[in-house]
PDB file of C-alpha atoms in Angstrom:
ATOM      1  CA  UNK S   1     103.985 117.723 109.130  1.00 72.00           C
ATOM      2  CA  UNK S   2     104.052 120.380 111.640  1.00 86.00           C
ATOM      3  CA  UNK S   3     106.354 121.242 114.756  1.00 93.00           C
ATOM      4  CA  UNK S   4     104.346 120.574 117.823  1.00 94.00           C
ATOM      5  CA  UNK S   5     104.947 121.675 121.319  1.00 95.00           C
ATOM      6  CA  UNK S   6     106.523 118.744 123.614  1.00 95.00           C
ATOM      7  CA  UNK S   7     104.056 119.488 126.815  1.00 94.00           C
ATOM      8  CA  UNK S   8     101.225 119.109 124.217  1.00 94.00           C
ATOM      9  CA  UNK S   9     102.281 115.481 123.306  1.00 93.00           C
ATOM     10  CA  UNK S  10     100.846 112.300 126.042  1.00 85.00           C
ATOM     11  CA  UNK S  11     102.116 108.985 125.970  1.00 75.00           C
ATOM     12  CA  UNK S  12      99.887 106.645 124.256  1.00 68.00           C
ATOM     13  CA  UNK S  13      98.122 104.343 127.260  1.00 62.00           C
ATOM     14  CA  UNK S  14      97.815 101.090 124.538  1.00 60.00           C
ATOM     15  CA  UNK S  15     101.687 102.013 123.832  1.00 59.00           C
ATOM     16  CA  UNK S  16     103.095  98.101 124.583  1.00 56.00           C
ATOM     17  CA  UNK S  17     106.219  98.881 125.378  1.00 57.00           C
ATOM     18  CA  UNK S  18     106.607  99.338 128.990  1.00 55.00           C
ATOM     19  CA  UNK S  19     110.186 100.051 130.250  1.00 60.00           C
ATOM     20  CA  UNK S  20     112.573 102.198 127.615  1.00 67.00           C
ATOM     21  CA  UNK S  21     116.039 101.770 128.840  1.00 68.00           C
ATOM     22  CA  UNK S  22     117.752 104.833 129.553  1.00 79.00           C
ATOM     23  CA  UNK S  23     121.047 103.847 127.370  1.00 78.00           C
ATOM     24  CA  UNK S  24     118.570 103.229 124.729  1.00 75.00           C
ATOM     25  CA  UNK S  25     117.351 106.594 125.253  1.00 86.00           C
ATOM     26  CA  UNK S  26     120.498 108.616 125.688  1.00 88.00           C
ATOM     27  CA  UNK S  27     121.346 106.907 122.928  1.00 85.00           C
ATOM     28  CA  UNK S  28     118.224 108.554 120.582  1.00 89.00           C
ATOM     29  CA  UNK S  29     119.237 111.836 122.220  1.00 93.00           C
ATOM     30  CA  UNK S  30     123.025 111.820 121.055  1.00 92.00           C
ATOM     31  CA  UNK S  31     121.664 110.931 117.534  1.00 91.00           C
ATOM     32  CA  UNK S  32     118.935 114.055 117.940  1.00 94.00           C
ATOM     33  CA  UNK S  33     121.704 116.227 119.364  1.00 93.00           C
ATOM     34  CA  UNK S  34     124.179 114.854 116.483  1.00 91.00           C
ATOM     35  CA  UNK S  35     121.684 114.522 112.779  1.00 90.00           C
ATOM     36  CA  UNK S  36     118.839 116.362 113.917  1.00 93.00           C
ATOM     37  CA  UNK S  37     115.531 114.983 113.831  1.00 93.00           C
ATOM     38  CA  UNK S  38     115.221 112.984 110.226  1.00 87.00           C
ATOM     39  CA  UNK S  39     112.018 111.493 110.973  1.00 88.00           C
ATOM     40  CA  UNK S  40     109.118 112.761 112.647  1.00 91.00           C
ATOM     41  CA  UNK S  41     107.216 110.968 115.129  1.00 90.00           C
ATOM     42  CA  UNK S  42     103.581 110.442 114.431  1.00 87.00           C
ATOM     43  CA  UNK S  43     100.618 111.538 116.309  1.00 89.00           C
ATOM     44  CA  UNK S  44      97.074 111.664 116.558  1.00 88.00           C
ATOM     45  CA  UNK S  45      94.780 114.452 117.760  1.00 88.00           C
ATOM     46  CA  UNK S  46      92.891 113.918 121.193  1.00 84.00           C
ATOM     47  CA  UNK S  47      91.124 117.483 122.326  1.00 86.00           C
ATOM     48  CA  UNK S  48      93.853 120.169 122.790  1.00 89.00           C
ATOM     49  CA  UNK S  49      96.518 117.649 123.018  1.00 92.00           C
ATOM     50  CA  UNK S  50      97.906 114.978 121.067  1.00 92.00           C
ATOM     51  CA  UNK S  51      99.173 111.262 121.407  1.00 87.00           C
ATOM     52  CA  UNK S  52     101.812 109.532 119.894  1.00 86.00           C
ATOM     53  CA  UNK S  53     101.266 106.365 117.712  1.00 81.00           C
ATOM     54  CA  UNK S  54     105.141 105.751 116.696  1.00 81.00           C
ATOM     55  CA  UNK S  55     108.302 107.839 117.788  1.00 84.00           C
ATOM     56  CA  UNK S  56     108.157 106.769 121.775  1.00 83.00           C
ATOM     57  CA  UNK S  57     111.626 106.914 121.630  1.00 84.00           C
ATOM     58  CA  UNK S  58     112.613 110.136 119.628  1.00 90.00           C
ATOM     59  CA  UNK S  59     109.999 111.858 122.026  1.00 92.00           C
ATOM     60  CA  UNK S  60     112.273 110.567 125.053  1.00 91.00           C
ATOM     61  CA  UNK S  61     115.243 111.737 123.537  1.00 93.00           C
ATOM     62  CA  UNK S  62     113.584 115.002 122.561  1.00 95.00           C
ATOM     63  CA  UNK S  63     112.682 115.375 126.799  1.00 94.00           C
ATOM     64  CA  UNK S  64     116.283 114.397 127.501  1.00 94.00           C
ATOM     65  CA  UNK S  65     117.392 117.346 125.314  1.00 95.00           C
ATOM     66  CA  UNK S  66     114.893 119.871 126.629  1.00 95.00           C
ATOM     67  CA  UNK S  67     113.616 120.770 123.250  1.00 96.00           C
ATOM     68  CA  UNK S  68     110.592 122.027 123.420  1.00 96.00           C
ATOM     69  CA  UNK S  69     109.470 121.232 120.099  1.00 96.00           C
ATOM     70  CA  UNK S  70     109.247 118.459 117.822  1.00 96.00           C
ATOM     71  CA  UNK S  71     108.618 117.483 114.013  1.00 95.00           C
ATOM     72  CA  UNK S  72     105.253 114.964 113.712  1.00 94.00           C
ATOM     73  CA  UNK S  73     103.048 114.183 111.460  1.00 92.00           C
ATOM     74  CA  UNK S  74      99.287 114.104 113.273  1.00 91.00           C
ATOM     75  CA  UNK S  75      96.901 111.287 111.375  1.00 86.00           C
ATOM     76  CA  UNK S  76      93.654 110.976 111.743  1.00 82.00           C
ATOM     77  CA  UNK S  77      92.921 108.292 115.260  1.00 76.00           C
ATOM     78  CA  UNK S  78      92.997 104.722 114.206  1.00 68.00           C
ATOM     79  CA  UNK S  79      90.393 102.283 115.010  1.00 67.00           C
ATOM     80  CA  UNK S  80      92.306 100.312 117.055  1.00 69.00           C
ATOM     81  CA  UNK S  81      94.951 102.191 118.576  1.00 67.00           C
ATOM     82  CA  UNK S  82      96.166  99.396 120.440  1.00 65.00           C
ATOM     83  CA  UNK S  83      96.234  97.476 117.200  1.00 68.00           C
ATOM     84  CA  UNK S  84      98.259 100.563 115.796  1.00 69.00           C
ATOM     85  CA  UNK S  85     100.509 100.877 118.771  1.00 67.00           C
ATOM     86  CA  UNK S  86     101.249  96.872 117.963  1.00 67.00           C
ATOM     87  CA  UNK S  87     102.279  97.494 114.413  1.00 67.00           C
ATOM     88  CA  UNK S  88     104.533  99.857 114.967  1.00 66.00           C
ATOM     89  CA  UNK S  89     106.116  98.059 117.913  1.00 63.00           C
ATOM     90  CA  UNK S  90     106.746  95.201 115.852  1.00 62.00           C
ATOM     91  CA  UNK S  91     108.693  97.031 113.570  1.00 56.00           C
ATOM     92  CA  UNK S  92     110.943  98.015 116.216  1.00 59.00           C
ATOM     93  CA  UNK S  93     114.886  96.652 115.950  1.00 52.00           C
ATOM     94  CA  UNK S  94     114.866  96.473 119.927  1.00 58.00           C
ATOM     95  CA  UNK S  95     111.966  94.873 120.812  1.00 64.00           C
ATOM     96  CA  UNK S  96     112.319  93.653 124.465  1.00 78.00           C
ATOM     97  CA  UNK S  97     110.063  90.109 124.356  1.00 83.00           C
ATOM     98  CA  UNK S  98     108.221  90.663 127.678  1.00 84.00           C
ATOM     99  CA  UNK S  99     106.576  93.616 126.377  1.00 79.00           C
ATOM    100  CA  UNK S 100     106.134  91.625 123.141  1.00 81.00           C
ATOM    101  CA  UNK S 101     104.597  89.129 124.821  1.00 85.00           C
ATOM    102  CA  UNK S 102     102.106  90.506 127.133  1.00 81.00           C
ATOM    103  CA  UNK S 103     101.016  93.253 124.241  1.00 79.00           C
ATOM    104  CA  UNK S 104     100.316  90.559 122.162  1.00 84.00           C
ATOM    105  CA  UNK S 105      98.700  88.532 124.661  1.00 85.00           C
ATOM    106  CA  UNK S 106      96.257  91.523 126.085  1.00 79.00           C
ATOM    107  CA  UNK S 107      95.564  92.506 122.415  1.00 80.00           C
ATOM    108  CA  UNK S 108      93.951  88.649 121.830  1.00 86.00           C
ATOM    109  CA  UNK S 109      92.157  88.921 125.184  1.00 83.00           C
ATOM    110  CA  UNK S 110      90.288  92.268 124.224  1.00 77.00           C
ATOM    111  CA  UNK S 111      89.425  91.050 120.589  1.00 82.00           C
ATOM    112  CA  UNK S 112      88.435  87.508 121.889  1.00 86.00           C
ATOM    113  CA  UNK S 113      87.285  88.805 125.379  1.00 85.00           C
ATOM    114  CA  UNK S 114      88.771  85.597 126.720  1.00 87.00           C
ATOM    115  CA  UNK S 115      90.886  85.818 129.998  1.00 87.00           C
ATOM    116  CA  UNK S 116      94.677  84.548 130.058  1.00 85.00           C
ATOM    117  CA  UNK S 117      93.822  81.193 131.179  1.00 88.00           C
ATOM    118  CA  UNK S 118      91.440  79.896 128.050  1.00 91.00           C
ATOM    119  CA  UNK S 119      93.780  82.061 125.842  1.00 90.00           C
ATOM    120  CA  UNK S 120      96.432  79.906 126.542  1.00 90.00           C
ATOM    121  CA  UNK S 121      94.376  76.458 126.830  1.00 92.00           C
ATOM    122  CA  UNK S 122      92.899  77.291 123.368  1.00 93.00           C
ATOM    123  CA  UNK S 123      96.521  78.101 122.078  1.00 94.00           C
ATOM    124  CA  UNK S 124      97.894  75.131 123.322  1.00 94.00           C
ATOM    125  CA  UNK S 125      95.194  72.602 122.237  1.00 94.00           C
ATOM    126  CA  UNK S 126      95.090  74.092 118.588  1.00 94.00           C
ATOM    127  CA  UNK S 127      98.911  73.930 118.106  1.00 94.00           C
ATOM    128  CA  UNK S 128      98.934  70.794 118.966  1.00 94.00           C
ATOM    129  CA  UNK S 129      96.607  69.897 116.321  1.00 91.00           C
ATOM    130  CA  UNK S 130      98.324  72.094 114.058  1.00 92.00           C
ATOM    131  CA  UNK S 131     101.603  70.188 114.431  1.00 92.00           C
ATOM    132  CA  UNK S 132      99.746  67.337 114.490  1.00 92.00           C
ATOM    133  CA  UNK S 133      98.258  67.511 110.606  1.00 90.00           C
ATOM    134  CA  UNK S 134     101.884  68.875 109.700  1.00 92.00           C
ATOM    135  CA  UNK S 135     100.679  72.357 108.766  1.00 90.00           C
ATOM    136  CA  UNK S 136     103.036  74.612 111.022  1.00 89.00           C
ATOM    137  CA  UNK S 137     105.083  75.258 107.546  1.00 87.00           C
ATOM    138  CA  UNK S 138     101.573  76.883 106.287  1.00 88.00           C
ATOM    139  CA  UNK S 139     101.235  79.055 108.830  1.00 88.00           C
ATOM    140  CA  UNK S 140     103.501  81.154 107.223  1.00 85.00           C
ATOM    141  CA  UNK S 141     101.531  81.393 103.844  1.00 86.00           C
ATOM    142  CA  UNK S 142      98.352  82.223 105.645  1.00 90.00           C
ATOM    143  CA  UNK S 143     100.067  85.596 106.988  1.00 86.00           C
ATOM    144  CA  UNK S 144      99.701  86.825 103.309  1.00 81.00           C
ATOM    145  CA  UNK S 145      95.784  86.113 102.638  1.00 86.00           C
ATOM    146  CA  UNK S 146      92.913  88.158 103.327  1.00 89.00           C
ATOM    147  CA  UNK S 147      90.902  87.587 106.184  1.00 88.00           C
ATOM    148  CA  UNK S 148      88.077  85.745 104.949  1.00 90.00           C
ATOM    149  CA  UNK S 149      90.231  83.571 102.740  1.00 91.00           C
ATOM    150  CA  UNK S 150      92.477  82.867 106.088  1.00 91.00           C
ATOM    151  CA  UNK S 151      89.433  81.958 108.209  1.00 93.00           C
ATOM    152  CA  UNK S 152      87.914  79.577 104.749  1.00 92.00           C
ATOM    153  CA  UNK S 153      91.184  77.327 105.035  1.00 93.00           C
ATOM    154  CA  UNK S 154      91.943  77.091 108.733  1.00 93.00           C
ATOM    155  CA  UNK S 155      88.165  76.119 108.734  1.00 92.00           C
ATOM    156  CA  UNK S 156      89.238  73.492 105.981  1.00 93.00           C
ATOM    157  CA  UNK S 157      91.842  72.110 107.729  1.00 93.00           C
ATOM    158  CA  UNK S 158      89.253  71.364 110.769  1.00 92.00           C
ATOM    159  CA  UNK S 159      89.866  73.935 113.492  1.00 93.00           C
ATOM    160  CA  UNK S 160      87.041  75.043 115.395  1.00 93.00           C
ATOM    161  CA  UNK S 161      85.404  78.909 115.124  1.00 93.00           C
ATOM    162  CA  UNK S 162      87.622  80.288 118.601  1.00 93.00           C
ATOM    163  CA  UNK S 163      90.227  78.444 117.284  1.00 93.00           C
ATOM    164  CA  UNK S 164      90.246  80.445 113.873  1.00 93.00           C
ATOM    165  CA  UNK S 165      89.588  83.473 115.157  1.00 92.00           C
ATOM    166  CA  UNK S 166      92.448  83.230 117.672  1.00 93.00           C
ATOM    167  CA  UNK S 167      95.006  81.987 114.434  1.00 94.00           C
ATOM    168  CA  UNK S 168      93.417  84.725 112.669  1.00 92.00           C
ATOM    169  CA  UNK S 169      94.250  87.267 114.881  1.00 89.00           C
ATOM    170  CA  UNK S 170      97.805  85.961 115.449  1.00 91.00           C
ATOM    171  CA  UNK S 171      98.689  85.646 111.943  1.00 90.00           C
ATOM    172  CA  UNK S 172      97.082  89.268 110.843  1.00 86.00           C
ATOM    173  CA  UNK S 173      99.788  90.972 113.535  1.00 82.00           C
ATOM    174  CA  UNK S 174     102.560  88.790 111.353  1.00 84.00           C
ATOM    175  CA  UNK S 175     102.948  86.183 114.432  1.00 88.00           C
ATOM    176  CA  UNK S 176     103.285  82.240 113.760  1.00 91.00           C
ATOM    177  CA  UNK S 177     101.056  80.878 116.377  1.00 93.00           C
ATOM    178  CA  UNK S 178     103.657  77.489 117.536  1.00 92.00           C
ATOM    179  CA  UNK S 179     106.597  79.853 117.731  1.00 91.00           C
ATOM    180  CA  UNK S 180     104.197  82.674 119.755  1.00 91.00           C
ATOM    181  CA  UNK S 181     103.615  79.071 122.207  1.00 92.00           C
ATOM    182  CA  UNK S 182     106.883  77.690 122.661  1.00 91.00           C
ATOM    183  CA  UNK S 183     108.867  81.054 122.939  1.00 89.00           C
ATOM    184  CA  UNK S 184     106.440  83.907 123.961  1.00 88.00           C
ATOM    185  CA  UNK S 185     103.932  82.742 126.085  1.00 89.00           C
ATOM    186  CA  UNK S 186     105.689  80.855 128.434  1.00 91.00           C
ATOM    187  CA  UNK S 187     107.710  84.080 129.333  1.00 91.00           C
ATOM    188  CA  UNK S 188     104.287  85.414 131.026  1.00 88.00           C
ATOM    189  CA  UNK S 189     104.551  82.554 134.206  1.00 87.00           C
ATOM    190  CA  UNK S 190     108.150  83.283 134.694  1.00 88.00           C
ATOM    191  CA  UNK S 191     108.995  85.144 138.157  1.00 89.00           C
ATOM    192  CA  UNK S 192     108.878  88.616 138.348  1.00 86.00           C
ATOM    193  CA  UNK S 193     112.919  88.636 138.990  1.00 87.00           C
ATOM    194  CA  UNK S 194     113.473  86.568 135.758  1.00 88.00           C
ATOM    195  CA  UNK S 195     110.598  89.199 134.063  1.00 84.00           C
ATOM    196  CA  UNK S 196     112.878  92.436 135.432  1.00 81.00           C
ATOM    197  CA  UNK S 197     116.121  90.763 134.101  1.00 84.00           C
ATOM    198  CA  UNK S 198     114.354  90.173 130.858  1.00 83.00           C
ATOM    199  CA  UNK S 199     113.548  94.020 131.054  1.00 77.00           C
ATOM    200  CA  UNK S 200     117.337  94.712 132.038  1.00 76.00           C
ATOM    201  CA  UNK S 201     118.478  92.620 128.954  1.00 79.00           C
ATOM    202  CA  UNK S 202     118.497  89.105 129.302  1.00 82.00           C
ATOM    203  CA  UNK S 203     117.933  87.068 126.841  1.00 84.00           C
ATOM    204  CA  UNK S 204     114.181  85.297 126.373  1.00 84.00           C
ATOM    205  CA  UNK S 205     115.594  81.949 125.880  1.00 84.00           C
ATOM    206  CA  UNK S 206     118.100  81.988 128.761  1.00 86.00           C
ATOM    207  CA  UNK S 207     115.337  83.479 131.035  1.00 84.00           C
ATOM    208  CA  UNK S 208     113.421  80.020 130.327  1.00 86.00           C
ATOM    209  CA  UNK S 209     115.884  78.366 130.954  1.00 84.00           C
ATOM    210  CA  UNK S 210     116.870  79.200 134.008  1.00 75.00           C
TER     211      UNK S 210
END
């Protein structure tokens, strides 16, 4: 854990959040400003900088302070950063579901190098199925398995090989593919004024329906 200067620190470009709300960060600042830093935001090395993996938010507050400093913990650089940036996301309390949804969405295009259009056709056609054989309650159980044992039984149960993969991939980030289809995806062909009030605060489901 080390103190690291604040101009040394870049946003991370696979980071899937894409609007932090300023009340969201003045509120990380008071908290700063109030307790201190308890945690410290994490951060990988890239040449005589660094990037941040999780603490978006504390960083922002940090800025908002004008410290010029801040606690974080560099690891080494992850595979995947995207896949990184996702995990952490998830864990977030106040995850805004546009975001969710498109950095879900782009992560399953670059591992599948499929474009939107067959990435929701192939979503679509293999929850029906699913629903179909009455295995959406499974789905849930499969999150838990290794790989290779996830793949074996969605093979078993008579899904094609894109079709497992794209399960596989969806269930390995913790998301059940039929609720990703009826409540996430969908958000992605709203209008961009229903997409800004989303990012404002608006509720997924009352965004659809309207």
């Amino acid at each position: 854990e080390d103190q690291i200067e604040i101009v040394l620190i870049l946003p991370n470009a696979r980071q899937p959040r894409r609007v932090m709300p300023e009340h969201s960060i003045d509120q990380m600042a008071g908290t700063l400003e109030q307790d201190g830093q308890l945690t410290p935001i994490v951060v990988v090395k890239t040449g005589n900088s660094f990037e941040t993996v999780d603490g978006h938010r504390r960083l922002a507050g940090a800025i908002k302070l004008g410290w010029k400093t801040i606690r974080a913990v560099v690891i080494p650089r992850p595979k995947d950063m995207l896949r990184a940036a996702l995990l952490t996301f998830f864990h977030r309390e106040d995850l805004n579901p546009l975001d969710e949804a498109e950095a879900i969405t782009a992560y399953v295009q670059v591992e599948m190098e499929i474009t939107l259009e067959d990435f929701g056709r192939t979503l679509a056609t293999a929850v029906r199925r699913l629903e179909r054989k009455q295995l959406s309650g499974q789905m849930k159980v499969l999150m838990g398995v290794n790989p290779d044992e996830r793949w074996k039984q969605l093979n078993d149960w008579g899904f094609n090989t894109q079709e497992c993969e794209l399960f596989g991939i969806l269930l390995s980030l913790g998301v059940h593919p039929g609720s990703y289809k009826s409540n996430r995806l969908p958000i992605l062909n709203l209008s961009i004024d229903l997409k800004d009030a989303i990012l404002a605060g608006l509720g997924a489901d009352h965004a659809l329906t309207l």
